[in-house]
PDB file of C-alpha atoms in Angstrom:
ATOM      1  CA  UNK A  19     -14.417  11.124   7.248  1.00  0.00           C
ATOM      2  CA  UNK A  20     -16.723  11.409   4.227  1.00  0.00           C
ATOM      3  CA  UNK A  21     -15.802  10.934   0.573  1.00  0.00           C
ATOM      4  CA  UNK A  22     -17.707  10.156  -2.607  1.00  0.00           C
ATOM      5  CA  UNK A  23     -15.434   7.297  -3.760  1.00  0.00           C
ATOM      6  CA  UNK A  24     -15.698   4.934  -0.831  1.00  0.00           C
ATOM      7  CA  UNK A  25     -16.188   1.940  -3.138  1.00  0.00           C
ATOM      8  CA  UNK A  26     -12.849   2.570  -4.887  1.00  0.00           C
ATOM      9  CA  UNK A  27     -10.514  -0.385  -4.542  1.00  0.00           C
ATOM     10  CA  UNK A  28      -7.056  -0.054  -3.028  1.00  0.00           C
ATOM     11  CA  UNK A  29      -4.425  -2.407  -4.441  1.00  0.00           C
ATOM     12  CA  UNK A  30      -1.394  -3.124  -2.259  1.00  0.00           C
ATOM     13  CA  UNK A  31       1.673  -4.884  -3.666  1.00  0.00           C
ATOM     14  CA  UNK A  32       2.789  -7.273  -0.917  1.00  0.00           C
ATOM     15  CA  UNK A  33       4.617 -10.075  -2.684  1.00  0.00           C
ATOM     16  CA  UNK A  34       8.308  -9.134  -2.698  1.00  0.00           C
ATOM     17  CA  UNK A  35      11.108 -11.015  -0.973  1.00  0.00           C
ATOM     18  CA  UNK A  36      12.454  -8.120   1.107  1.00  0.00           C
ATOM     19  CA  UNK A  37      16.050  -9.256   0.684  1.00  0.00           C
ATOM     20  CA  UNK A  38      17.510  -6.066   2.210  1.00  0.00           C
ATOM     21  CA  UNK A  39      15.769  -6.782   5.495  1.00  0.00           C
ATOM     22  CA  UNK A  40      16.315 -10.534   5.505  1.00  0.00           C
ATOM     23  CA  UNK A  41      16.764 -10.523   9.290  1.00  0.00           C
ATOM     24  CA  UNK A  42      12.965 -10.337   9.422  1.00  0.00           C
ATOM     25  CA  UNK A  43      11.752 -11.313   5.943  1.00  0.00           C
ATOM     26  CA  UNK A  44      13.220 -14.815   6.210  1.00  0.00           C
ATOM     27  CA  UNK A  45      10.472 -15.510   8.729  1.00  0.00           C
ATOM     28  CA  UNK A  46       7.569 -13.438   7.364  1.00  0.00           C
ATOM     29  CA  UNK A  47       6.688 -11.344   4.304  1.00  0.00           C
ATOM     30  CA  UNK A  48       8.038  -7.799   4.413  1.00  0.00           C
ATOM     31  CA  UNK A  49       4.566  -6.155   4.793  1.00  0.00           C
ATOM     32  CA  UNK A  50       4.061  -8.171   7.998  1.00  0.00           C
ATOM     33  CA  UNK A  51       7.150  -6.777   9.722  1.00  0.00           C
ATOM     34  CA  UNK A  52       5.848  -4.829  12.694  1.00  0.00           C
ATOM     35  CA  UNK A  53       5.955  -1.207  13.730  1.00  0.00           C
ATOM     36  CA  UNK A  54       4.813  -1.140  17.323  1.00  0.00           C
ATOM     37  CA  UNK A  55       2.807  -4.326  17.600  1.00  0.00           C
ATOM     38  CA  UNK A  56       1.128  -4.098  14.187  1.00  0.00           C
ATOM     39  CA  UNK A  57       2.405  -5.033  10.703  1.00  0.00           C
ATOM     40  CA  UNK A  58       3.387  -2.152   8.447  1.00  0.00           C
ATOM     41  CA  UNK A  59       0.617  -3.399   6.130  1.00  0.00           C
ATOM     42  CA  UNK A  60      -1.896  -2.549   8.882  1.00  0.00           C
ATOM     43  CA  UNK A  61      -0.452   0.971   9.179  1.00  0.00           C
ATOM     44  CA  UNK A  62      -0.829   1.508   5.419  1.00  0.00           C
ATOM     45  CA  UNK A  63      -4.409   0.229   5.403  1.00  0.00           C
ATOM     46  CA  UNK A  64      -5.276   2.451   8.355  1.00  0.00           C
ATOM     47  CA  UNK A  65      -4.154   5.487   6.346  1.00  0.00           C
ATOM     48  CA  UNK A  66      -6.577   4.644   3.546  1.00  0.00           C
ATOM     49  CA  UNK A  67      -9.327   3.717   5.980  1.00  0.00           C
ATOM     50  CA  UNK A  68      -9.044   7.084   7.735  1.00  0.00           C
ATOM     51  CA  UNK A  69     -10.164   8.692   4.475  1.00  0.00           C
ATOM     52  CA  UNK A  70     -12.994   6.191   4.030  1.00  0.00           C
ATOM     53  CA  UNK A  71     -11.363   3.747   1.600  1.00  0.00           C
ATOM     54  CA  UNK A  72     -11.887   0.241   2.978  1.00  0.00           C
ATOM     55  CA  UNK A  73     -11.962  -2.130  -0.016  1.00  0.00           C
ATOM     56  CA  UNK A  74      -8.500  -3.689  -0.376  1.00  0.00           C
ATOM     57  CA  UNK A  75      -6.941  -6.101  -2.849  1.00  0.00           C
ATOM     58  CA  UNK A  76      -3.612  -7.414  -1.579  1.00  0.00           C
ATOM     59  CA  UNK A  77      -1.220  -9.032  -4.071  1.00  0.00           C
ATOM     60  CA  UNK A  78       0.528 -11.910  -2.313  1.00  0.00           C
ATOM     61  CA  UNK A  79       3.779 -13.647  -3.153  1.00  0.00           C
ATOM     62  CA  UNK A  80       6.608 -14.518  -0.755  1.00  0.00           C
ATOM     63  CA  UNK A  81       5.128 -16.237   2.322  1.00  0.00           C
ATOM     64  CA  UNK A  82       1.674 -15.000   1.380  1.00  0.00           C
ATOM     65  CA  UNK A  83       0.045 -17.568   3.683  1.00  0.00           C
ATOM     66  CA  UNK A  84       1.314 -15.487   6.605  1.00  0.00           C
ATOM     67  CA  UNK A  85      -0.850 -12.567   5.493  1.00  0.00           C
ATOM     68  CA  UNK A  86      -3.843 -14.877   5.013  1.00  0.00           C
ATOM     69  CA  UNK A  87      -3.393 -16.162   8.550  1.00  0.00           C
ATOM     70  CA  UNK A  88      -3.271 -12.632   9.917  1.00  0.00           C
ATOM     71  CA  UNK A  89      -6.574 -11.618   8.351  1.00  0.00           C
ATOM     72  CA  UNK A  90      -8.300 -14.920   9.057  1.00  0.00           C
ATOM     73  CA  UNK A  91      -7.881 -14.211  12.787  1.00  0.00           C
ATOM     74  CA  UNK A  92      -8.039 -10.419  12.675  1.00  0.00           C
ATOM     75  CA  UNK A  93     -11.634 -10.043  13.908  1.00  0.00           C
ATOM     76  CA  UNK A  94     -11.025 -12.371  16.839  1.00  0.00           C
ATOM     77  CA  UNK A  95      -7.752 -10.725  17.832  1.00  0.00           C
ATOM     78  CA  UNK A  96      -9.369  -7.284  17.845  1.00  0.00           C
ATOM     79  CA  UNK A  97     -12.318  -8.371  20.009  1.00  0.00           C
ATOM     80  CA  UNK A  98     -13.077  -9.072  23.657  1.00  0.00           C
ATOM     81  CA  UNK A  99     -14.132 -12.701  23.773  1.00  0.00           C
ATOM     82  CA  UNK A 100     -15.211 -15.442  26.197  1.00  0.00           C
ATOM     83  CA  UNK A 101     -14.496 -19.101  25.439  1.00  0.00           C
ATOM     84  CA  UNK A 102     -16.819 -21.322  27.476  1.00  0.00           C
ATOM     85  CA  UNK A 103     -15.548 -24.878  27.192  1.00  0.00           C
ATOM     86  CA  UNK A 104     -18.291 -26.147  29.525  1.00  0.00           C
ATOM     87  CA  UNK A 105     -20.928 -25.339  26.889  1.00  0.00           C
ATOM     88  CA  UNK A 106     -19.695 -27.227  23.866  1.00  0.00           C
ATOM     89  CA  UNK A 107     -16.859 -24.805  23.199  1.00  0.00           C
ATOM     90  CA  UNK A 108     -19.108 -21.767  23.048  1.00  0.00           C
ATOM     91  CA  UNK A 109     -17.486 -18.519  21.954  1.00  0.00           C
ATOM     92  CA  UNK A 110     -19.067 -15.166  22.828  1.00  0.00           C
ATOM     93  CA  UNK A 111     -17.867 -11.903  21.268  1.00  0.00           C
ATOM     94  CA  UNK A 112     -18.456  -9.061  23.739  1.00  0.00           C
ATOM     95  CA  UNK A 113     -16.893  -6.111  21.981  1.00  0.00           C
ATOM     96  CA  UNK A 114     -15.226  -5.751  18.622  1.00  0.00           C
ATOM     97  CA  UNK A 115     -13.112  -2.831  17.520  1.00  0.00           C
ATOM     98  CA  UNK A 116     -12.055  -4.362  14.228  1.00  0.00           C
ATOM     99  CA  UNK A 117     -12.067  -2.267  11.075  1.00  0.00           C
ATOM    100  CA  UNK A 118     -14.781  -2.010   8.372  1.00  0.00           C
ATOM    101  CA  UNK A 119     -12.478  -3.559   5.805  1.00  0.00           C
ATOM    102  CA  UNK A 120     -13.178  -5.794   2.840  1.00  0.00           C
ATOM    103  CA  UNK A 121      -9.928  -7.591   2.074  1.00  0.00           C
ATOM    104  CA  UNK A 122      -9.321  -9.715  -1.025  1.00  0.00           C
ATOM    105  CA  UNK A 123      -6.089 -11.713  -0.843  1.00  0.00           C
ATOM    106  CA  UNK A 124      -4.759 -12.942  -4.195  1.00  0.00           C
ATOM    107  CA  UNK A 125      -1.793 -15.246  -4.779  1.00  0.00           C
ATOM    108  CA  UNK A 126       0.064 -13.527  -7.628  1.00  0.00           C
ATOM    109  CA  UNK A 127       3.128 -15.777  -7.763  1.00  0.00           C
ATOM    110  CA  UNK A 128       6.384 -15.892  -5.852  1.00  0.00           C
ATOM    111  CA  UNK A 129       8.592 -14.499  -8.624  1.00  0.00           C
ATOM    112  CA  UNK A 130       6.070 -12.329 -10.498  1.00  0.00           C
ATOM    113  CA  UNK A 131       7.188  -8.751 -11.173  1.00  0.00           C
ATOM    114  CA  UNK A 132       5.206  -5.747  -9.929  1.00  0.00           C
ATOM    115  CA  UNK A 133       3.396  -5.199 -13.225  1.00  0.00           C
ATOM    116  CA  UNK A 134       2.595  -8.877 -13.507  1.00  0.00           C
ATOM    117  CA  UNK A 135       1.053  -8.859 -10.037  1.00  0.00           C
ATOM    118  CA  UNK A 136      -1.236  -6.016 -11.037  1.00  0.00           C
ATOM    119  CA  UNK A 137      -2.212  -7.773 -14.267  1.00  0.00           C
ATOM    120  CA  UNK A 138      -3.123 -10.933 -12.349  1.00  0.00           C
ATOM    121  CA  UNK A 139      -5.782  -9.112 -10.309  1.00  0.00           C
ATOM    122  CA  UNK A 140      -7.431  -7.454 -13.325  1.00  0.00           C
ATOM    123  CA  UNK A 141     -10.699  -9.330 -12.797  1.00  0.00           C
ATOM    124  CA  UNK A 142     -10.946  -8.006  -9.230  1.00  0.00           C
ATOM    125  CA  UNK A 143     -10.347  -4.414 -10.318  1.00  0.00           C
ATOM    126  CA  UNK A 144     -12.940  -4.428 -13.068  1.00  0.00           C
ATOM    127  CA  UNK A 145     -13.486  -1.348 -15.211  1.00  0.00           C
ATOM    128  CA  UNK A 146     -13.196   1.245 -12.441  1.00  0.00           C
ATOM    129  CA  UNK A 147     -10.659   3.739 -11.161  1.00  0.00           C
ATOM    130  CA  UNK A 148      -8.452   2.190  -8.471  1.00  0.00           C
ATOM    131  CA  UNK A 149      -5.578   3.107  -6.177  1.00  0.00           C
ATOM    132  CA  UNK A 150      -2.214   1.399  -5.865  1.00  0.00           C
ATOM    133  CA  UNK A 151       0.611   1.475  -3.343  1.00  0.00           C
ATOM    134  CA  UNK A 152       3.427  -0.677  -1.992  1.00  0.00           C
ATOM    135  CA  UNK A 153       3.174  -2.709   1.196  1.00  0.00           C
ATOM    136  CA  UNK A 154       6.455  -1.585   2.729  1.00  0.00           C
ATOM    137  CA  UNK A 155       6.340   2.149   3.462  1.00  0.00           C
ATOM    138  CA  UNK A 156       4.361   4.751   5.384  1.00  0.00           C
ATOM    139  CA  UNK A 157       3.450   8.359   4.567  1.00  0.00           C
ATOM    140  CA  UNK A 158       1.147  11.140   5.680  1.00  0.00           C
ATOM    141  CA  UNK A 159      -0.595  11.387   2.299  1.00  0.00           C
ATOM    142  CA  UNK A 160      -4.053  12.993   2.173  1.00  0.00           C
ATOM    143  CA  UNK A 161      -5.675  10.243   0.132  1.00  0.00           C
ATOM    144  CA  UNK A 162      -8.886  12.119  -0.602  1.00  0.00           C
ATOM    145  CA  UNK A 163      -6.983  15.106  -1.996  1.00  0.00           C
ATOM    146  CA  UNK A 164      -4.985  12.727  -4.169  1.00  0.00           C
ATOM    147  CA  UNK A 165      -8.165  11.179  -5.569  1.00  0.00           C
ATOM    148  CA  UNK A 166      -9.728  14.585  -6.138  1.00  0.00           C
ATOM    149  CA  UNK A 167      -6.638  15.725  -8.037  1.00  0.00           C
ATOM    150  CA  UNK A 168      -6.744  12.612 -10.216  1.00  0.00           C
ATOM    151  CA  UNK A 169     -10.416  13.202 -10.995  1.00  0.00           C
ATOM    152  CA  UNK A 170      -9.686  16.803 -11.958  1.00  0.00           C
ATOM    153  CA  UNK A 171      -6.713  16.145 -14.252  1.00  0.00           C
ATOM    154  CA  UNK A 172      -8.433  13.489 -16.372  1.00  0.00           C
ATOM    155  CA  UNK A 173      -5.305  11.394 -16.979  1.00  0.00           C
ATOM    156  CA  UNK A 174      -4.757   7.653 -16.931  1.00  0.00           C
ATOM    157  CA  UNK A 175      -2.411   7.725 -13.954  1.00  0.00           C
ATOM    158  CA  UNK A 176      -1.623  10.100 -11.099  1.00  0.00           C
ATOM    159  CA  UNK A 177       1.452   9.586  -8.935  1.00  0.00           C
ATOM    160  CA  UNK A 178       2.130  11.329  -5.643  1.00  0.00           C
ATOM    161  CA  UNK A 179       5.538  13.006  -5.732  1.00  0.00           C
ATOM    162  CA  UNK A 180       7.776  14.610  -3.125  1.00  0.00           C
ATOM    163  CA  UNK A 181      11.399  15.807  -2.963  1.00  0.00           C
ATOM    164  CA  UNK A 182      13.660  13.731  -0.696  1.00  0.00           C
ATOM    165  CA  UNK A 183      17.006  12.112  -1.613  1.00  0.00           C
ATOM    166  CA  UNK A 184      18.063  10.345  -4.810  1.00  0.00           C
ATOM    167  CA  UNK A 185      17.290   6.988  -3.198  1.00  0.00           C
ATOM    168  CA  UNK A 186      13.902   6.955  -4.930  1.00  0.00           C
ATOM    169  CA  UNK A 187      12.600   6.957  -8.506  1.00  0.00           C
ATOM    170  CA  UNK A 188      12.708  10.445 -10.066  1.00  0.00           C
ATOM    171  CA  UNK A 189      10.014  12.132 -12.159  1.00  0.00           C
ATOM    172  CA  UNK A 190      10.643  14.692 -14.895  1.00  0.00           C
ATOM    173  CA  UNK A 191       7.749  17.177 -14.601  1.00  0.00           C
ATOM    174  CA  UNK A 192       6.700  20.042 -16.825  1.00  0.00           C
ATOM    175  CA  UNK A 193       5.151  23.297 -15.597  1.00  0.00           C
ATOM    176  CA  UNK A 194       1.659  21.754 -15.502  1.00  0.00           C
ATOM    177  CA  UNK A 195       2.789  18.758 -13.388  1.00  0.00           C
ATOM    178  CA  UNK A 196       2.560  16.365 -16.332  1.00  0.00           C
ATOM    179  CA  UNK A 197       5.074  13.535 -15.950  1.00  0.00           C
ATOM    180  CA  UNK A 198       7.349  13.557 -19.017  1.00  0.00           C
ATOM    181  CA  UNK A 199       9.652  10.793 -17.812  1.00  0.00           C
ATOM    182  CA  UNK A 200       9.463   8.149 -15.064  1.00  0.00           C
ATOM    183  CA  UNK A 201      12.949   7.028 -14.005  1.00  0.00           C
ATOM    184  CA  UNK A 202      13.329   4.310 -11.395  1.00  0.00           C
ATOM    185  CA  UNK A 203      16.031   5.092  -8.795  1.00  0.00           C
ATOM    186  CA  UNK A 204      18.414   7.389 -10.724  1.00  0.00           C
ATOM    187  CA  UNK A 205      21.603   8.849  -9.269  1.00  0.00           C
ATOM    188  CA  UNK A 206      21.588  12.259  -7.651  1.00  0.00           C
ATOM    189  CA  UNK A 207      19.346  14.187  -5.278  1.00  0.00           C
ATOM    190  CA  UNK A 208      16.784  16.948  -5.538  1.00  0.00           C
ATOM    191  CA  UNK A 209      14.363  15.482  -8.097  1.00  0.00           C
ATOM    192  CA  UNK A 210      10.634  15.090  -7.640  1.00  0.00           C
ATOM    193  CA  UNK A 211      10.296  11.423  -6.713  1.00  0.00           C
ATOM    194  CA  UNK A 212       7.728   8.661  -6.900  1.00  0.00           C
ATOM    195  CA  UNK A 213       6.162   8.498  -3.435  1.00  0.00           C
ATOM    196  CA  UNK A 214       4.420   5.230  -4.262  1.00  0.00           C
ATOM    197  CA  UNK A 215       0.797   6.343  -3.914  1.00  0.00           C
ATOM    198  CA  UNK A 216      -1.053   6.112  -7.242  1.00  0.00           C
ATOM    199  CA  UNK A 217      -4.544   6.564  -8.627  1.00  0.00           C
ATOM    200  CA  UNK A 218      -5.049   4.696 -11.903  1.00  0.00           C
ATOM    201  CA  UNK A 219      -7.601   4.046 -14.580  1.00  0.00           C
ATOM    202  CA  UNK A 220      -8.018   0.427 -15.735  1.00  0.00           C
ATOM    203  CA  UNK A 221      -6.414   1.356 -19.093  1.00  0.00           C
ATOM    204  CA  UNK A 222      -3.070   1.169 -17.275  1.00  0.00           C
ATOM    205  CA  UNK A 223      -3.355  -2.606 -17.484  1.00  0.00           C
ATOM    206  CA  UNK A 224      -2.934  -2.410 -21.278  1.00  0.00           C
ATOM    207  CA  UNK A 225       0.680  -1.427 -20.639  1.00  0.00           C
ATOM    208  CA  UNK A 226       1.370  -4.719 -18.832  1.00  0.00           C
ATOM    209  CA  UNK A 227       2.282  -7.735 -20.963  1.00  0.00           C
ATOM    210  CA  UNK A 228       2.867 -10.649 -18.594  1.00  0.00           C
ATOM    211  CA  UNK A 229       4.289 -11.800 -15.247  1.00  0.00           C
ATOM    212  CA  UNK A 230       7.738 -10.440 -16.090  1.00  0.00           C
ATOM    213  CA  UNK A 231       6.569  -6.875 -16.698  1.00  0.00           C
ATOM    214  CA  UNK A 232       8.131  -4.444 -14.246  1.00  0.00           C
ATOM    215  CA  UNK A 233       5.478  -1.837 -13.467  1.00  0.00           C
ATOM    216  CA  UNK A 234       7.983   0.947 -12.832  1.00  0.00           C
ATOM    217  CA  UNK A 235      10.616   0.365 -15.525  1.00  0.00           C
ATOM    218  CA  UNK A 236       8.315  -0.922 -18.255  1.00  0.00           C
ATOM    219  CA  UNK A 237       4.722   0.242 -17.830  1.00  0.00           C
ATOM    220  CA  UNK A 238       4.993   3.574 -15.991  1.00  0.00           C
ATOM    221  CA  UNK A 239       7.868   4.822 -18.126  1.00  0.00           C
ATOM    222  CA  UNK A 240       5.776   4.189 -21.256  1.00  0.00           C
ATOM    223  CA  UNK A 241       2.661   5.763 -19.748  1.00  0.00           C
ATOM    224  CA  UNK A 242       4.637   8.897 -18.864  1.00  0.00           C
ATOM    225  CA  UNK A 243       6.243   9.141 -22.308  1.00  0.00           C
ATOM    226  CA  UNK A 244       2.820   8.732 -23.920  1.00  0.00           C
ATOM    227  CA  UNK A 245       1.596  11.728 -21.931  1.00  0.00           C
ATOM    228  CA  UNK A 246      -0.887   9.958 -19.671  1.00  0.00           C
ATOM    229  CA  UNK A 247       0.595  10.600 -16.217  1.00  0.00           C
ATOM    230  CA  UNK A 248       0.253  13.526 -13.821  1.00  0.00           C
ATOM    231  CA  UNK A 249       2.007  14.244 -10.536  1.00  0.00           C
ATOM    232  CA  UNK A 250       0.267  15.216  -7.319  1.00  0.00           C
ATOM    233  CA  UNK A 251       3.071  17.325  -5.812  1.00  0.00           C
ATOM    234  CA  UNK A 252       3.217  17.714  -2.070  1.00  0.00           C
ATOM    235  CA  UNK A 253       5.553  18.053   0.891  1.00  0.00           C
ATOM    236  CA  UNK A 254       5.450  15.764   3.871  1.00  0.00           C
ATOM    237  CA  UNK A 255       6.645  12.519   5.396  1.00  0.00           C
ATOM    238  CA  UNK A 256       7.484   9.392   3.405  1.00  0.00           C
ATOM    239  CA  UNK A 257       9.668   6.536   4.565  1.00  0.00           C
ATOM    240  CA  UNK A 258      10.078   2.970   3.281  1.00  0.00           C
ATOM    241  CA  UNK A 259      11.072   0.012   5.395  1.00  0.00           C
ATOM    242  CA  UNK A 260      13.857  -1.471   3.290  1.00  0.00           C
ATOM    243  CA  UNK A 261      16.403  -2.223   6.020  1.00  0.00           C
ATOM    244  CA  UNK A 262      16.586  -2.860   9.751  1.00  0.00           C
ATOM    245  CA  UNK A 263      17.775   0.714  10.139  1.00  0.00           C
ATOM    246  CA  UNK A 264      14.524   1.870   8.524  1.00  0.00           C
ATOM    247  CA  UNK A 265      12.486  -0.410  10.773  1.00  0.00           C
ATOM    248  CA  UNK A 266      14.198   0.875  13.910  1.00  0.00           C
ATOM    249  CA  UNK A 267      13.673   4.487  12.825  1.00  0.00           C
ATOM    250  CA  UNK A 268       9.950   3.967  12.186  1.00  0.00           C
ATOM    251  CA  UNK A 269       9.627   2.041  15.438  1.00  0.00           C
ATOM    252  CA  UNK A 270      11.238   4.924  17.335  1.00  0.00           C
ATOM    253  CA  UNK A 271       8.833   7.435  15.773  1.00  0.00           C
ATOM    254  CA  UNK A 272       5.842   5.271  16.630  1.00  0.00           C
ATOM    255  CA  UNK A 273       6.810   4.633  20.234  1.00  0.00           C
ATOM    256  CA  UNK A 274       7.628   8.307  20.795  1.00  0.00           C
ATOM    257  CA  UNK A 275       4.108   9.284  19.723  1.00  0.00           C
ATOM    258  CA  UNK A 276       5.529  11.392  16.892  1.00  0.00           C
ATOM    259  CA  UNK A 277       4.717   9.167  13.915  1.00  0.00           C
ATOM    260  CA  UNK A 278       3.672  11.584  11.109  1.00  0.00           C
ATOM    261  CA  UNK A 279       1.492   8.937   9.457  1.00  0.00           C
ATOM    262  CA  UNK A 280      -0.584   8.232  12.569  1.00  0.00           C
ATOM    263  CA  UNK A 281      -4.226   9.165  12.073  1.00  0.00           C
ATOM    264  CA  UNK A 282      -7.544   8.622  13.795  1.00  0.00           C
ATOM    265  CA  UNK A 283      -7.741   5.552  16.046  1.00  0.00           C
ATOM    266  CA  UNK A 284      -4.347   4.094  15.119  1.00  0.00           C
TER     267      UNK A 284
END
């Protein structure tokens, strides 16, 4: 799939503790909990890769070494290989189906808040437009359409928004889809909610003070109130993996062949 922004970086927040799914997160970071036989992080990256975005920056925290181990062996695990121990431990790669990814893994602290994690990778982002999402949920977002919408609206931040239950953070939108207020997890249903897929300009980083800055409650609320945020409104599938119930639901969708987020060679 062709796009004109293939060098745009994709930032994935993958450092949380995942306390609501501690049955799994006590052993591995939440983004490494598997759907099928692949971590949910892999599923998220495959979505971006389908649209041609392959340059990832992953913000590590809780058990971040687990994610480093996964990627350090990824090429080998995705290849057909012969180990010939009779020839000085020769290794021959016959066929590789690994992805065209560039993955930068950054330790952003075990207790750093979401805004602080983003601030810590500022030097890797540079002065270019970038994308941001969380490492614990899947969706059938058309990433290229999201980027195109961001380019057309000329704002500092674009957030994808949909309308499920009040479990998520609500957005107060005006008639032109400008975000007037960004409220994290309010009570009640029916609002347009933060679907967790953003396109941002580097100026967003000015709204982050330090490690204890919460991106959602501190930075994004201020950006919205200052009139610099737009919503890319859409309908479709979005589901986080917060609990074992969520994991089992996503696993059932995947194994049934009816996973809405499945694209391309996944």
